[in-house]
């Protein structure tokens, strides 16, 4: 694998959001993205790896696939792993660790597989293994094929670098971006979140409208690889595609702490000039001046038995307010329960597939423009 050679790049997401991520990746100009279970595959070189980390909102991590070979026993894994040109990818002075998984394969012990690959890297490169190493090599042995990848992201990509304040069970920024996309949002309309929590939907929406790169404020694991070119990376980061959004973006919450948290996060993200956060109940909600847009919310779901029943009045109040006052607006609601969604009385389109979130499974319920 040379610096200039094309290879497979895997952009991970939660199961159920692969096609939404694929649409975003295509929109960002990456060639021939293919949705596969758990993410999207593209082909490219290291500049495409950097760009995917910097640009793509919906992916949780970017893996560079560096080698793939058949393997049916551990001694074969030893030999094949030693033949990988590690010195062209990893640095001898940067610690690494190996994470392995095995499925439906003759090599079935993930710990033993990780040990053999670790030994191959230390012998051929001289780099040290460390449990807290910033560089992670991932080995997946499935159907007797070993695929080796390097995690080029480091911290999961929903950690944009601005959200220091979060409430309980916050929606990840990556998921919020893909839910916005599934609602047809492209940055050309106002967005309102009546239960804004820590401001995730509103801040993602304004960043999309302002064409801000989601990775602009953070570091990545690829900066520690032998393939990294500091000058080329700084040039890539310096390209300014920013524009001034046409509309303002609105969040409200009945909790004053959530409003303060959202405001602080917006200021850290540098988008405070385009947002307005206010303390308000769902029943007091009214459309802002200007054209209709998108109302999107991640209301409480209730995780204990009995909680769900007590939330029905909240969902009903939200639905009544939207149906009475928000003619022409589209609505997106993320929740675990069809019963809660339908308590709103809103005319939902067929729901999207449920996706895992915080140990639960949530679905996006969407409407066309309200009558």
Coordinates of C-alpha atoms in Angstrom, one line a residue, residues 12-14 17 20-21 24 56-61 156-160 162-163 171-181 200-201 204 208 214 218 357:
X12 CA -19.0 3.7 9.9
X13 CA -22.5 4.5 11.1
X14 CA -25.2 2.9 13.3
X17 CA -28.7 4.8 8.8
X20 CA -28.7 8.2 4.7
X21 CA -24.9 8.3 5.2
X24 CA -24.5 12.5 2.4
X56 CA -18.7 14.1 6.6
X57 CA -21.3 14.8 9.4
X58 CA -23.0 11.4 9.7
X59 CA -20.1 9.0 10.1
X60 CA -18.8 7.9 13.6
X61 CA -15.4 6.8 12.4
X156 CA -15.6 9.1 17.7
X157 CA -16.5 11.8 15.2
X158 CA -19.7 12.9 17.0
X159 CA -17.2 14.7 19.3
X160 CA -17.1 17.8 17.3
X162 CA -17.8 22.2 21.0
X163 CA -20.3 20.3 23.1
X171 CA -28.5 12.4 20.8
X172 CA -25.1 12.1 19.0
X173 CA -24.3 14.8 16.5
X174 CA -23.7 12.2 13.8
X175 CA -27.2 10.8 14.3
X176 CA -28.8 14.2 14.5
X177 CA -27.2 15.2 11.1
X178 CA -28.5 12.0 9.4
X179 CA -32.0 12.5 10.9
X180 CA -32.0 16.1 9.6
X181 CA -31.1 14.7 6.2
X200 CA -27.7 19.3 19.1
X201 CA -30.4 19.5 16.3
X204 CA -26.1 20.7 13.4
X208 CA -25.1 22.6 7.6
X214 CA -17.9 19.3 11.4
X218 CA -10.6 18.8 16.6
X357 CA -29.3 4.7 20.5

